[in-house]
Amino acid sequence: MAKQSNFSLNPTPNQTFEIEGRGEYDFSAILRHSYQLQEQEGDVEAACNERFHAFQRIVEILPEDEEMTLEWEHSNTRAALEMVYASAIDHFLINDFEMAAGMFEMLLDLDPEDHTGCVTTLAFCYIAMEEYELFDDISNDISDKQPEKHLLTLWAEFRSTSVISDGEFRVLSSKHKHLLEEFCAEQHPADEEYLRGLEADTPSRQVLARQLWLQTENLWTLHPDFIDALRKK
């Protein structure tokens, strides 16, 4: 059980709540340490475990029978939301889509404005799980201007029909050619040129397309038939 003296849930005038905490409820410090483990020490497993254990503590301190919006502008509360997001991504990358989806759904309940932008990855989870009705329910929350929206729609249709939709394919090939080219390429190196592009104030569309591939590569390893169908199309 969580020790109440180590944290408090404080209401704000915005009808949100802030998580004040210390020790194992200092989510800002825990999140920073997890990234230090991952990026500086190369211990990805320890970093993922630290984030997941923190996620479990977040679940423990939130009321089960009450809807609650957390305050994004409060540093420790924002770190808690980012922790949920980061741990969900950890699960997504090991193909635990059911767990990842549940965590993203919780995150959207706590942060309806979706500051972390998790709805897109949740959509990938739903399609991977063949939960097409759930995908349809959230697809309107993804802007039509985002190339991911058309990729998701194309993949959902392909998974359910085994056919590449002509309409969505035309949109990709005309408006988001850079994304289509990246997903049809044989190699997707995370080389120095790519890393420099990511650090630019405004990364190019080609760099962002490669980033999306690398962020979702586990899906295409599981489902290479979609990439094969794109190349043939």
mmCIF file with all atom_site columns, C-alpha atoms in Angstrom:
data_model
loop_
_atom_site.group_PDB
_atom_site.id
_atom_site.type_symbol
_atom_site.label_atom_id
_atom_site.label_alt_id
_atom_site.label_comp_id
_atom_site.label_asym_id
_atom_site.label_entity_id
_atom_site.label_seq_id
_atom_site.pdbx_PDB_ins_code
_atom_site.Cartn_x
_atom_site.Cartn_y
_atom_site.Cartn_z
_atom_site.occupancy
_atom_site.B_iso_or_equiv
_atom_site.pdbx_formal_charge
_atom_site.auth_seq_id
_atom_site.auth_comp_id
_atom_site.auth_asym_id
_atom_site.auth_atom_id
_atom_site.pdbx_PDB_model_num
ATOM 1   C CA . MET A 1 1   ? 0.000   0.000  0.000   1.00 0.00 ? 1   MET A CA 1
ATOM 2   C CA . ALA A 1 2   ? 1.120   3.541  -0.734  1.00 0.00 ? 2   ALA A CA 1
ATOM 3   C CA . LYS A 1 3   ? 2.089   5.634  2.260   1.00 0.00 ? 3   LYS A CA 1
ATOM 4   C CA . GLN A 1 4   ? -0.205  8.659  2.215   1.00 0.00 ? 4   GLN A CA 1
ATOM 5   C CA . SER A 1 5   ? 2.508   10.756 3.887   1.00 0.00 ? 5   SER A CA 1
ATOM 6   C CA . ASN A 1 6   ? 4.738   10.332 0.801   1.00 0.00 ? 6   ASN A CA 1
ATOM 7   C CA . PHE A 1 7   ? 2.249   11.796 -1.659  1.00 0.00 ? 7   PHE A CA 1
ATOM 8   C CA . SER A 1 8   ? -0.869  13.892 -1.896  1.00 0.00 ? 8   SER A CA 1
ATOM 9   C CA . LEU A 1 9   ? -3.479  14.490 -4.582  1.00 0.00 ? 9   LEU A CA 1
ATOM 10  C CA . ASN A 1 10  ? -4.273  18.187 -4.558  1.00 0.00 ? 10  ASN A CA 1
ATOM 11  C CA . PRO A 1 11  ? -7.247  19.730 -6.380  1.00 0.00 ? 11  PRO A CA 1
ATOM 12  C CA . THR A 1 12  ? -6.678  22.846 -8.481  1.00 0.00 ? 12  THR A CA 1
ATOM 13  C CA . PRO A 1 13  ? -8.975  25.683 -9.594  1.00 0.00 ? 13  PRO A CA 1
ATOM 14  C CA . ASN A 1 14  ? -8.865  24.091 -13.073 1.00 0.00 ? 14  ASN A CA 1
ATOM 15  C CA . GLN A 1 15  ? -10.799 21.068 -11.769 1.00 0.00 ? 15  GLN A CA 1
ATOM 16  C CA . THR A 1 16  ? -7.666  18.981 -12.178 1.00 0.00 ? 16  THR A CA 1
ATOM 17  C CA . PHE A 1 17  ? -5.400  17.319 -9.635  1.00 0.00 ? 17  PHE A CA 1
ATOM 18  C CA . GLU A 1 18  ? -1.698  17.615 -8.909  1.00 0.00 ? 18  GLU A CA 1
ATOM 19  C CA . ILE A 1 19  ? 0.433   14.790 -7.544  1.00 0.00 ? 19  ILE A CA 1
ATOM 20  C CA . GLU A 1 20  ? 2.838   16.040 -4.913  1.00 0.00 ? 20  GLU A CA 1
ATOM 21  C CA . GLY A 1 21  ? 5.327   13.363 -3.961  1.00 0.00 ? 21  GLY A CA 1
ATOM 22  C CA . ARG A 1 22  ? 8.721   12.513 -2.602  1.00 0.00 ? 22  ARG A CA 1
ATOM 23  C CA . GLY A 1 23  ? 10.864  9.411  -2.595  1.00 0.00 ? 23  GLY A CA 1
ATOM 24  C CA . GLU A 1 24  ? 9.232   6.759  -4.763  1.00 0.00 ? 24  GLU A CA 1
ATOM 25  C CA . TYR A 1 25  ? 6.494   9.264  -5.661  1.00 0.00 ? 25  TYR A CA 1
ATOM 26  C CA . ASP A 1 26  ? 8.925   11.860 -6.997  1.00 0.00 ? 26  ASP A CA 1
ATOM 27  C CA . PHE A 1 27  ? 8.074   10.929 -10.552 1.00 0.00 ? 27  PHE A CA 1
ATOM 28  C CA . SER A 1 28  ? 10.217  13.686 -12.062 1.00 0.00 ? 28  SER A CA 1
ATOM 29  C CA . ALA A 1 29  ? 13.357  12.214 -10.496 1.00 0.00 ? 29  ALA A CA 1
ATOM 30  C CA . ILE A 1 30  ? 12.371  8.625  -11.309 1.00 0.00 ? 30  ILE A CA 1
ATOM 31  C CA . LEU A 1 31  ? 11.695  9.431  -14.961 1.00 0.00 ? 31  LEU A CA 1
ATOM 32  C CA . ARG A 1 32  ? 15.037  11.230 -15.293 1.00 0.00 ? 32  ARG A CA 1
ATOM 33  C CA . HIS A 1 33  ? 16.848  8.310  -13.662 1.00 0.00 ? 33  HIS A CA 1
ATOM 34  C CA . SER A 1 34  ? 15.158  5.794  -15.962 1.00 0.00 ? 34  SER A CA 1
ATOM 35  C CA . TYR A 1 35  ? 16.396  7.686  -19.024 1.00 0.00 ? 35  TYR A CA 1
ATOM 36  C CA . GLN A 1 36  ? 19.855  7.912  -17.493 1.00 0.00 ? 36  GLN A CA 1
ATOM 37  C CA . LEU A 1 37  ? 19.857  4.133  -17.082 1.00 0.00 ? 37  LEU A CA 1
ATOM 38  C CA . GLN A 1 38  ? 18.752  3.710  -20.681 1.00 0.00 ? 38  GLN A CA 1
ATOM 39  C CA . GLU A 1 39  ? 20.754  6.344  -22.529 1.00 0.00 ? 39  GLU A CA 1
ATOM 40  C CA . GLN A 1 40  ? 23.923  6.747  -20.477 1.00 0.00 ? 40  GLN A CA 1
ATOM 41  C CA . GLU A 1 41  ? 24.352  3.302  -18.950 1.00 0.00 ? 41  GLU A CA 1
ATOM 42  C CA . GLY A 1 42  ? 22.699  1.262  -21.705 1.00 0.00 ? 42  GLY A CA 1
ATOM 43  C CA . ASP A 1 43  ? 20.620  -0.754 -19.232 1.00 0.00 ? 43  ASP A CA 1
ATOM 44  C CA . VAL A 1 44  ? 17.315  -0.785 -21.101 1.00 0.00 ? 44  VAL A CA 1
ATOM 45  C CA . GLU A 1 45  ? 15.793  -3.585 -19.027 1.00 0.00 ? 45  GLU A CA 1
ATOM 46  C CA . ALA A 1 46  ? 16.428  -1.749 -15.744 1.00 0.00 ? 46  ALA A CA 1
ATOM 47  C CA . ALA A 1 47  ? 15.018  1.460  -17.238 1.00 0.00 ? 47  ALA A CA 1
ATOM 48  C CA . CYS A 1 48  ? 11.837  -0.295 -18.385 1.00 0.00 ? 48  CYS A CA 1
ATOM 49  C CA . ASN A 1 49  ? 11.419  -1.988 -15.015 1.00 0.00 ? 49  ASN A CA 1
ATOM 50  C CA . GLU A 1 50  ? 11.839  1.321  -13.192 1.00 0.00 ? 50  GLU A CA 1
ATOM 51  C CA . ARG A 1 51  ? 9.204   2.969  -15.348 1.00 0.00 ? 51  ARG A CA 1
ATOM 52  C CA . PHE A 1 52  ? 6.766   0.073  -14.960 1.00 0.00 ? 52  PHE A CA 1
ATOM 53  C CA . HIS A 1 53  ? 7.137   -0.022 -11.185 1.00 0.00 ? 53  HIS A CA 1
ATOM 54  C CA . ALA A 1 54  ? 6.497   3.721  -11.103 1.00 0.00 ? 54  ALA A CA 1
ATOM 55  C CA . PHE A 1 55  ? 3.423   3.184  -13.287 1.00 0.00 ? 55  PHE A CA 1
ATOM 56  C CA . GLN A 1 56  ? 2.142   0.637  -10.778 1.00 0.00 ? 56  GLN A CA 1
ATOM 57  C CA . ARG A 1 57  ? 2.538   3.189  -7.994  1.00 0.00 ? 57  ARG A CA 1
ATOM 58  C CA . ILE A 1 58  ? 0.633   5.766  -10.046 1.00 0.00 ? 58  ILE A CA 1
ATOM 59  C CA . VAL A 1 59  ? -2.243  3.289  -10.459 1.00 0.00 ? 59  VAL A CA 1
ATOM 60  C CA . GLU A 1 60  ? -2.125  2.564  -6.732  1.00 0.00 ? 60  GLU A CA 1
ATOM 61  C CA . ILE A 1 61  ? -2.564  6.177  -5.650  1.00 0.00 ? 61  ILE A CA 1
ATOM 62  C CA . LEU A 1 62  ? -5.386  7.084  -8.053  1.00 0.00 ? 62  LEU A CA 1
ATOM 63  C CA . PRO A 1 63  ? -8.991  6.461  -6.927  1.00 0.00 ? 63  PRO A CA 1
ATOM 64  C CA . GLU A 1 64  ? -10.614 3.514  -8.689  1.00 0.00 ? 64  GLU A CA 1
ATOM 65  C CA . ASP A 1 65  ? -14.185 4.821  -8.788  1.00 0.00 ? 65  ASP A CA 1
ATOM 66  C CA . GLU A 1 66  ? -13.632 8.472  -9.671  1.00 0.00 ? 66  GLU A CA 1
ATOM 67  C CA . GLU A 1 67  ? -12.782 10.153 -12.951 1.00 0.00 ? 67  GLU A CA 1
ATOM 68  C CA . MET A 1 68  ? -9.778  12.398 -12.533 1.00 0.00 ? 68  MET A CA 1
ATOM 69  C CA . THR A 1 69  ? -7.921  14.762 -14.838 1.00 0.00 ? 69  THR A CA 1
ATOM 70  C CA . LEU A 1 70  ? -4.296  15.391 -13.918 1.00 0.00 ? 70  LEU A CA 1
ATOM 71  C CA . GLU A 1 71  ? -2.685  18.805 -14.228 1.00 0.00 ? 71  GLU A CA 1
ATOM 72  C CA . TRP A 1 72  ? -0.185  18.873 -17.106 1.00 0.00 ? 72  TRP A CA 1
ATOM 73  C CA . GLU A 1 73  ? 1.365   22.194 -16.018 1.00 0.00 ? 73  GLU A CA 1
ATOM 74  C CA . HIS A 1 74  ? 2.537   20.755 -12.669 1.00 0.00 ? 74  HIS A CA 1
ATOM 75  C CA . SER A 1 75  ? 6.010   19.230 -13.032 1.00 0.00 ? 75  SER A CA 1
ATOM 76  C CA . ASN A 1 76  ? 5.635   16.081 -10.918 1.00 0.00 ? 76  ASN A CA 1
ATOM 77  C CA . THR A 1 77  ? 2.156   15.421 -12.282 1.00 0.00 ? 77  THR A CA 1
ATOM 78  C CA . ARG A 1 78  ? 3.357   15.898 -15.851 1.00 0.00 ? 78  ARG A CA 1
ATOM 79  C CA . ALA A 1 79  ? 6.206   13.470 -15.118 1.00 0.00 ? 79  ALA A CA 1
ATOM 80  C CA . ALA A 1 80  ? 3.637   10.929 -13.890 1.00 0.00 ? 80  ALA A CA 1
ATOM 81  C CA . LEU A 1 81  ? 1.707   11.257 -17.155 1.00 0.00 ? 81  LEU A CA 1
ATOM 82  C CA . GLU A 1 82  ? 4.939   10.982 -19.147 1.00 0.00 ? 82  GLU A CA 1
ATOM 83  C CA . MET A 1 83  ? 5.815   7.898  -17.083 1.00 0.00 ? 83  MET A CA 1
ATOM 84  C CA . VAL A 1 84  ? 2.583   6.187  -18.095 1.00 0.00 ? 84  VAL A CA 1
ATOM 85  C CA . TYR A 1 85  ? 3.299   7.071  -21.723 1.00 0.00 ? 85  TYR A CA 1
ATOM 86  C CA . ALA A 1 86  ? 6.908   5.860  -21.585 1.00 0.00 ? 86  ALA A CA 1
ATOM 87  C CA . SER A 1 87  ? 5.986   2.559  -19.955 1.00 0.00 ? 87  SER A CA 1
ATOM 88  C CA . ALA A 1 88  ? 3.215   2.028  -22.495 1.00 0.00 ? 88  ALA A CA 1
ATOM 89  C CA . ILE A 1 89  ? 5.758   2.557  -25.278 1.00 0.00 ? 89  ILE A CA 1
ATOM 90  C CA . ASP A 1 90  ? 8.047   0.028  -23.566 1.00 0.00 ? 90  ASP A CA 1
ATOM 91  C CA . HIS A 1 91  ? 5.239   -2.541 -23.745 1.00 0.00 ? 91  HIS A CA 1
ATOM 92  C CA . PHE A 1 92  ? 4.348   -1.593 -27.309 1.00 0.00 ? 92  PHE A CA 1
ATOM 93  C CA . LEU A 1 93  ? 7.929   -2.210 -28.439 1.00 0.00 ? 93  LEU A CA 1
ATOM 94  C CA . ILE A 1 94  ? 7.919   -5.759 -27.023 1.00 0.00 ? 94  ILE A CA 1
ATOM 95  C CA . ASN A 1 95  ? 4.581   -6.420 -28.789 1.00 0.00 ? 95  ASN A CA 1
ATOM 96  C CA . ASP A 1 96  ? 2.527   -6.469 -25.592 1.00 0.00 ? 96  ASP A CA 1
ATOM 97  C CA . PHE A 1 97  ? -0.196  -4.518 -27.377 1.00 0.00 ? 97  PHE A CA 1
ATOM 98  C CA . GLU A 1 98  ? -2.981  -5.328 -24.934 1.00 0.00 ? 98  GLU A CA 1
ATOM 99  C CA . MET A 1 99  ? -1.038  -3.924 -21.991 1.00 0.00 ? 99  MET A CA 1
ATOM 100 C CA . ALA A 1 100 ? 0.129   -0.931 -23.990 1.00 0.00 ? 100 ALA A CA 1
ATOM 101 C CA . ALA A 1 101 ? -3.418  -0.178 -25.144 1.00 0.00 ? 101 ALA A CA 1
ATOM 102 C CA . GLY A 1 102 ? -4.741  -0.328 -21.590 1.00 0.00 ? 102 GLY A CA 1
ATOM 103 C CA . MET A 1 103 ? -2.061  2.084  -20.425 1.00 0.00 ? 103 MET A CA 1
ATOM 104 C CA . PHE A 1 104 ? -2.738  4.489  -23.291 1.00 0.00 ? 104 PHE A CA 1
ATOM 105 C CA . GLU A 1 105 ? -6.473  4.364  -22.542 1.00 0.00 ? 105 GLU A CA 1
ATOM 106 C CA . MET A 1 106 ? -5.756  5.200  -18.912 1.00 0.00 ? 106 MET A CA 1
ATOM 107 C CA . LEU A 1 107 ? -3.513  8.043  -20.033 1.00 0.00 ? 107 LEU A CA 1
ATOM 108 C CA . LEU A 1 108 ? -6.250  9.535  -22.198 1.00 0.00 ? 108 LEU A CA 1
ATOM 109 C CA . ASP A 1 109 ? -8.647  9.371  -19.249 1.00 0.00 ? 109 ASP A CA 1
ATOM 110 C CA . LEU A 1 110 ? -6.137  11.234 -17.080 1.00 0.00 ? 110 LEU A CA 1
ATOM 111 C CA . ASP A 1 111 ? -5.118  13.671 -19.826 1.00 0.00 ? 111 ASP A CA 1
ATOM 112 C CA . PRO A 1 112 ? -8.033  14.159 -22.233 1.00 0.00 ? 112 PRO A CA 1
ATOM 113 C CA . GLU A 1 113 ? -6.100  16.804 -24.179 1.00 0.00 ? 113 GLU A CA 1
ATOM 114 C CA . ASP A 1 114 ? -3.522  14.105 -25.035 1.00 0.00 ? 114 ASP A CA 1
ATOM 115 C CA . HIS A 1 115 ? -0.408  16.198 -24.435 1.00 0.00 ? 115 HIS A CA 1
ATOM 116 C CA . THR A 1 116 ? 1.769   13.129 -25.065 1.00 0.00 ? 116 THR A CA 1
ATOM 117 C CA . GLY A 1 117 ? 0.138   12.398 -28.431 1.00 0.00 ? 117 GLY A CA 1
ATOM 118 C CA . CYS A 1 118 ? -0.520  8.792  -27.479 1.00 0.00 ? 118 CYS A CA 1
ATOM 119 C CA . VAL A 1 119 ? -3.690  8.357  -29.526 1.00 0.00 ? 119 VAL A CA 1
ATOM 120 C CA . THR A 1 120 ? -1.735  7.490  -32.674 1.00 0.00 ? 120 THR A CA 1
ATOM 121 C CA . THR A 1 121 ? 0.204   4.660  -31.021 1.00 0.00 ? 121 THR A CA 1
ATOM 122 C CA . LEU A 1 122 ? -3.022  3.460  -29.399 1.00 0.00 ? 122 LEU A CA 1
ATOM 123 C CA . ALA A 1 123 ? -4.495  3.243  -32.904 1.00 0.00 ? 123 ALA A CA 1
ATOM 124 C CA . PHE A 1 124 ? -1.558  1.065  -34.014 1.00 0.00 ? 124 PHE A CA 1
ATOM 125 C CA . CYS A 1 125 ? -2.215  -1.164 -30.975 1.00 0.00 ? 125 CYS A CA 1
ATOM 126 C CA . TYR A 1 126 ? -5.894  -1.558 -31.854 1.00 0.00 ? 126 TYR A CA 1
ATOM 127 C CA . ILE A 1 127 ? -5.111  -2.598 -35.418 1.00 0.00 ? 127 ILE A CA 1
ATOM 128 C CA . ALA A 1 128 ? -2.403  -5.012 -34.233 1.00 0.00 ? 128 ALA A CA 1
ATOM 129 C CA . MET A 1 129 ? -5.035  -6.535 -31.914 1.00 0.00 ? 129 MET A CA 1
ATOM 130 C CA . GLU A 1 130 ? -7.607  -6.556 -34.756 1.00 0.00 ? 130 GLU A CA 1
ATOM 131 C CA . GLU A 1 131 ? -9.860  -4.313 -32.678 1.00 0.00 ? 131 GLU A CA 1
ATOM 132 C CA . TYR A 1 132 ? -11.180 -2.462 -35.703 1.00 0.00 ? 132 TYR A CA 1
ATOM 133 C CA . GLU A 1 133 ? -14.241 -0.970 -33.994 1.00 0.00 ? 133 GLU A CA 1
ATOM 134 C CA . LEU A 1 134 ? -12.024 0.540  -31.301 1.00 0.00 ? 134 LEU A CA 1
ATOM 135 C CA . PHE A 1 135 ? -9.772  1.919  -34.040 1.00 0.00 ? 135 PHE A CA 1
ATOM 136 C CA . ASP A 1 136 ? -12.793 3.465  -35.749 1.00 0.00 ? 136 ASP A CA 1
ATOM 137 C CA . ASP A 1 137 ? -13.827 5.040  -32.447 1.00 0.00 ? 137 ASP A CA 1
ATOM 138 C CA . ILE A 1 138 ? -10.575 6.988  -32.101 1.00 0.00 ? 138 ILE A CA 1
ATOM 139 C CA . SER A 1 139 ? -9.564  7.505  -35.724 1.00 0.00 ? 139 SER A CA 1
ATOM 140 C CA . ASN A 1 140 ? -11.329 10.874 -35.873 1.00 0.00 ? 140 ASN A CA 1
ATOM 141 C CA . ASP A 1 141 ? -9.046  12.068 -33.065 1.00 0.00 ? 141 ASP A CA 1
ATOM 142 C CA . ILE A 1 142 ? -6.100  11.801 -35.474 1.00 0.00 ? 142 ILE A CA 1
ATOM 143 C CA . SER A 1 143 ? -5.835  14.684 -37.910 1.00 0.00 ? 143 SER A CA 1
ATOM 144 C CA . ASP A 1 144 ? -6.277  13.931 -41.606 1.00 0.00 ? 144 ASP A CA 1
ATOM 145 C CA . LYS A 1 145 ? -3.195  16.118 -42.125 1.00 0.00 ? 145 LYS A CA 1
ATOM 146 C CA . GLN A 1 146 ? -1.026  13.557 -40.360 1.00 0.00 ? 146 GLN A CA 1
ATOM 147 C CA . PRO A 1 147 ? 0.456   10.963 -42.717 1.00 0.00 ? 147 PRO A CA 1
ATOM 148 C CA . GLU A 1 148 ? 0.056   8.429  -39.913 1.00 0.00 ? 148 GLU A CA 1
ATOM 149 C CA . LYS A 1 149 ? -3.724  8.702  -40.270 1.00 0.00 ? 149 LYS A CA 1
ATOM 150 C CA . HIS A 1 150 ? -3.624  7.435  -43.858 1.00 0.00 ? 150 HIS A CA 1
ATOM 151 C CA . LEU A 1 151 ? -1.059  4.745  -43.056 1.00 0.00 ? 151 LEU A CA 1
ATOM 152 C CA . LEU A 1 152 ? -3.239  3.516  -40.187 1.00 0.00 ? 152 LEU A CA 1
ATOM 153 C CA . THR A 1 153 ? -6.372  3.466  -42.327 1.00 0.00 ? 153 THR A CA 1
ATOM 154 C CA . LEU A 1 154 ? -4.535  1.629  -45.093 1.00 0.00 ? 154 LEU A CA 1
ATOM 155 C CA . TRP A 1 155 ? -3.153  -0.965 -42.663 1.00 0.00 ? 155 TRP A CA 1
ATOM 156 C CA . ALA A 1 156 ? -6.532  -1.477 -40.973 1.00 0.00 ? 156 ALA A CA 1
ATOM 157 C CA . GLU A 1 157 ? -8.192  -2.115 -44.330 1.00 0.00 ? 157 GLU A CA 1
ATOM 158 C CA . PHE A 1 158 ? -5.397  -4.441 -45.401 1.00 0.00 ? 158 PHE A CA 1
ATOM 159 C CA . ARG A 1 159 ? -5.505  -6.450 -42.158 1.00 0.00 ? 159 ARG A CA 1
ATOM 160 C CA . SER A 1 160 ? -9.253  -6.943 -42.481 1.00 0.00 ? 160 SER A CA 1
ATOM 161 C CA . THR A 1 161 ? -9.473  -7.513 -46.257 1.00 0.00 ? 161 THR A CA 1
ATOM 162 C CA . SER A 1 162 ? -5.905  -8.432 -47.390 1.00 0.00 ? 162 SER A CA 1
ATOM 163 C CA . VAL A 1 163 ? -6.252  -5.709 -50.039 1.00 0.00 ? 163 VAL A CA 1
ATOM 164 C CA . ILE A 1 164 ? -4.485  -2.344 -50.316 1.00 0.00 ? 164 ILE A CA 1
ATOM 165 C CA . SER A 1 165 ? -7.153  0.345  -50.631 1.00 0.00 ? 165 SER A CA 1
ATOM 166 C CA . ASP A 1 166 ? -6.764  2.334  -53.858 1.00 0.00 ? 166 ASP A CA 1
ATOM 167 C CA . GLY A 1 167 ? -8.126  5.526  -52.306 1.00 0.00 ? 167 GLY A CA 1
ATOM 168 C CA . GLU A 1 168 ? -5.850  5.663  -49.270 1.00 0.00 ? 168 GLU A CA 1
ATOM 169 C CA . PHE A 1 169 ? -2.896  4.497  -51.356 1.00 0.00 ? 169 PHE A CA 1
ATOM 170 C CA . ARG A 1 170 ? -3.443  7.411  -53.746 1.00 0.00 ? 170 ARG A CA 1
ATOM 171 C CA . VAL A 1 171 ? -3.458  9.822  -50.810 1.00 0.00 ? 171 VAL A CA 1
ATOM 172 C CA . LEU A 1 172 ? -0.191  8.404  -49.506 1.00 0.00 ? 172 LEU A CA 1
ATOM 173 C CA . SER A 1 173 ? 1.494   8.382  -52.901 1.00 0.00 ? 173 SER A CA 1
ATOM 174 C CA . SER A 1 174 ? 0.406   11.931 -53.752 1.00 0.00 ? 174 SER A CA 1
ATOM 175 C CA . LYS A 1 175 ? 0.392   13.838 -50.456 1.00 0.00 ? 175 LYS A CA 1
ATOM 176 C CA . HIS A 1 176 ? 2.802   11.780 -48.365 1.00 0.00 ? 176 HIS A CA 1
ATOM 177 C CA . LYS A 1 177 ? 5.164   10.305 -50.924 1.00 0.00 ? 177 LYS A CA 1
ATOM 178 C CA . HIS A 1 178 ? 8.096   10.607 -48.521 1.00 0.00 ? 178 HIS A CA 1
ATOM 179 C CA . LEU A 1 179 ? 6.349   8.257  -46.060 1.00 0.00 ? 179 LEU A CA 1
ATOM 180 C CA . LEU A 1 180 ? 5.470   5.722  -48.728 1.00 0.00 ? 180 LEU A CA 1
ATOM 181 C CA . GLU A 1 181 ? 9.039   5.736  -50.044 1.00 0.00 ? 181 GLU A CA 1
ATOM 182 C CA . GLU A 1 182 ? 10.438  5.206  -46.550 1.00 0.00 ? 182 GLU A CA 1
ATOM 183 C CA . PHE A 1 183 ? 8.122   2.307  -45.776 1.00 0.00 ? 183 PHE A CA 1
ATOM 184 C CA . CYS A 1 184 ? 8.929   0.658  -49.114 1.00 0.00 ? 184 CYS A CA 1
ATOM 185 C CA . ALA A 1 185 ? 12.699  1.079  -48.724 1.00 0.00 ? 185 ALA A CA 1
ATOM 186 C CA . GLU A 1 186 ? 14.919  -1.908 -48.024 1.00 0.00 ? 186 GLU A CA 1
ATOM 187 C CA . GLN A 1 187 ? 17.049  -0.092 -45.423 1.00 0.00 ? 187 GLN A CA 1
ATOM 188 C CA . HIS A 1 188 ? 16.161  2.402  -42.690 1.00 0.00 ? 188 HIS A CA 1
ATOM 189 C CA . PRO A 1 189 ? 19.476  3.339  -41.077 1.00 0.00 ? 189 PRO A CA 1
ATOM 190 C CA . ALA A 1 190 ? 19.507  5.388  -37.885 1.00 0.00 ? 190 ALA A CA 1
ATOM 191 C CA . ASP A 1 191 ? 22.778  6.886  -39.080 1.00 0.00 ? 191 ASP A CA 1
ATOM 192 C CA . GLU A 1 192 ? 24.487  10.181 -38.276 1.00 0.00 ? 192 GLU A CA 1
ATOM 193 C CA . GLU A 1 193 ? 22.680  12.011 -41.064 1.00 0.00 ? 193 GLU A CA 1
ATOM 194 C CA . TYR A 1 194 ? 19.313  10.886 -39.681 1.00 0.00 ? 194 TYR A CA 1
ATOM 195 C CA . LEU A 1 195 ? 20.272  11.805 -36.091 1.00 0.00 ? 195 LEU A CA 1
ATOM 196 C CA . ARG A 1 196 ? 21.422  15.254 -37.202 1.00 0.00 ? 196 ARG A CA 1
ATOM 197 C CA . GLY A 1 197 ? 18.120  15.696 -39.011 1.00 0.00 ? 197 GLY A CA 1
ATOM 198 C CA . LEU A 1 198 ? 16.184  14.835 -35.854 1.00 0.00 ? 198 LEU A CA 1
ATOM 199 C CA . GLU A 1 199 ? 18.035  17.557 -33.966 1.00 0.00 ? 199 GLU A CA 1
ATOM 200 C CA . ALA A 1 200 ? 17.056  20.236 -36.490 1.00 0.00 ? 200 ALA A CA 1
ATOM 201 C CA . ASP A 1 201 ? 14.565  22.890 -35.409 1.00 0.00 ? 201 ASP A CA 1
ATOM 202 C CA . THR A 1 202 ? 12.220  21.635 -38.111 1.00 0.00 ? 202 THR A CA 1
ATOM 203 C CA . PRO A 1 203 ? 13.034  18.027 -39.122 1.00 0.00 ? 203 PRO A CA 1
ATOM 204 C CA . SER A 1 204 ? 12.351  17.240 -42.772 1.00 0.00 ? 204 SER A CA 1
ATOM 205 C CA . ARG A 1 205 ? 9.417   15.078 -43.809 1.00 0.00 ? 205 ARG A CA 1
ATOM 206 C CA . GLN A 1 206 ? 11.904  12.390 -44.840 1.00 0.00 ? 206 GLN A CA 1
ATOM 207 C CA . VAL A 1 207 ? 13.444  12.363 -41.354 1.00 0.00 ? 207 VAL A CA 1
ATOM 208 C CA . LEU A 1 208 ? 10.018  12.196 -39.707 1.00 0.00 ? 208 LEU A CA 1
ATOM 209 C CA . ALA A 1 209 ? 9.048   9.315  -42.014 1.00 0.00 ? 209 ALA A CA 1
ATOM 210 C CA . ARG A 1 210 ? 12.141  7.384  -40.945 1.00 0.00 ? 210 ARG A CA 1
ATOM 211 C CA . GLN A 1 211 ? 11.383  8.164  -37.315 1.00 0.00 ? 211 GLN A CA 1
ATOM 212 C CA . LEU A 1 212 ? 7.887   6.707  -37.716 1.00 0.00 ? 212 LEU A CA 1
ATOM 213 C CA . TRP A 1 213 ? 9.303   3.577  -39.339 1.00 0.00 ? 213 TRP A CA 1
ATOM 214 C CA . LEU A 1 214 ? 11.801  3.086  -36.514 1.00 0.00 ? 214 LEU A CA 1
ATOM 215 C CA . GLN A 1 215 ? 9.111   3.716  -33.892 1.00 0.00 ? 215 GLN A CA 1
ATOM 216 C CA . THR A 1 216 ? 6.833   1.073  -35.439 1.00 0.00 ? 216 THR A CA 1
ATOM 217 C CA . GLU A 1 217 ? 9.385   -1.351 -36.901 1.00 0.00 ? 217 GLU A CA 1
ATOM 218 C CA . ASN A 1 218 ? 8.291   -4.096 -34.509 1.00 0.00 ? 218 ASN A CA 1
ATOM 219 C CA . LEU A 1 219 ? 4.870   -4.082 -36.199 1.00 0.00 ? 219 LEU A CA 1
ATOM 220 C CA . TRP A 1 220 ? 6.299   -4.596 -39.658 1.00 0.00 ? 220 TRP A CA 1
ATOM 221 C CA . THR A 1 221 ? 8.571   -7.378 -38.406 1.00 0.00 ? 221 THR A CA 1
ATOM 222 C CA . LEU A 1 222 ? 5.418   -9.088 -37.137 1.00 0.00 ? 222 LEU A CA 1
ATOM 223 C CA . HIS A 1 223 ? 3.384   -8.240 -40.229 1.00 0.00 ? 223 HIS A CA 1
ATOM 224 C CA . PRO A 1 224 ? 5.735   -8.061 -43.221 1.00 0.00 ? 224 PRO A CA 1
ATOM 225 C CA . ASP A 1 225 ? 2.857   -8.873 -45.580 1.00 0.00 ? 225 ASP A CA 1
ATOM 226 C CA . PHE A 1 226 ? 1.651   -5.262 -45.366 1.00 0.00 ? 226 PHE A CA 1
ATOM 227 C CA . ILE A 1 227 ? 5.035   -3.867 -46.379 1.00 0.00 ? 227 ILE A CA 1
ATOM 228 C CA . ASP A 1 228 ? 5.290   -6.431 -49.171 1.00 0.00 ? 228 ASP A CA 1
ATOM 229 C CA . ALA A 1 229 ? 1.855   -5.390 -50.438 1.00 0.00 ? 229 ALA A CA 1
ATOM 230 C CA . LEU A 1 230 ? 2.844   -1.702 -50.361 1.00 0.00 ? 230 LEU A CA 1
ATOM 231 C CA . ARG A 1 231 ? 5.955   -2.450 -52.434 1.00 0.00 ? 231 ARG A CA 1
ATOM 232 C CA . LYS A 1 232 ? 3.977   -4.446 -54.987 1.00 0.00 ? 232 LYS A CA 1
ATOM 233 C CA . LYS A 1 233 ? 1.334   -1.746 -55.236 1.00 0.00 ? 233 LYS A CA 1
#
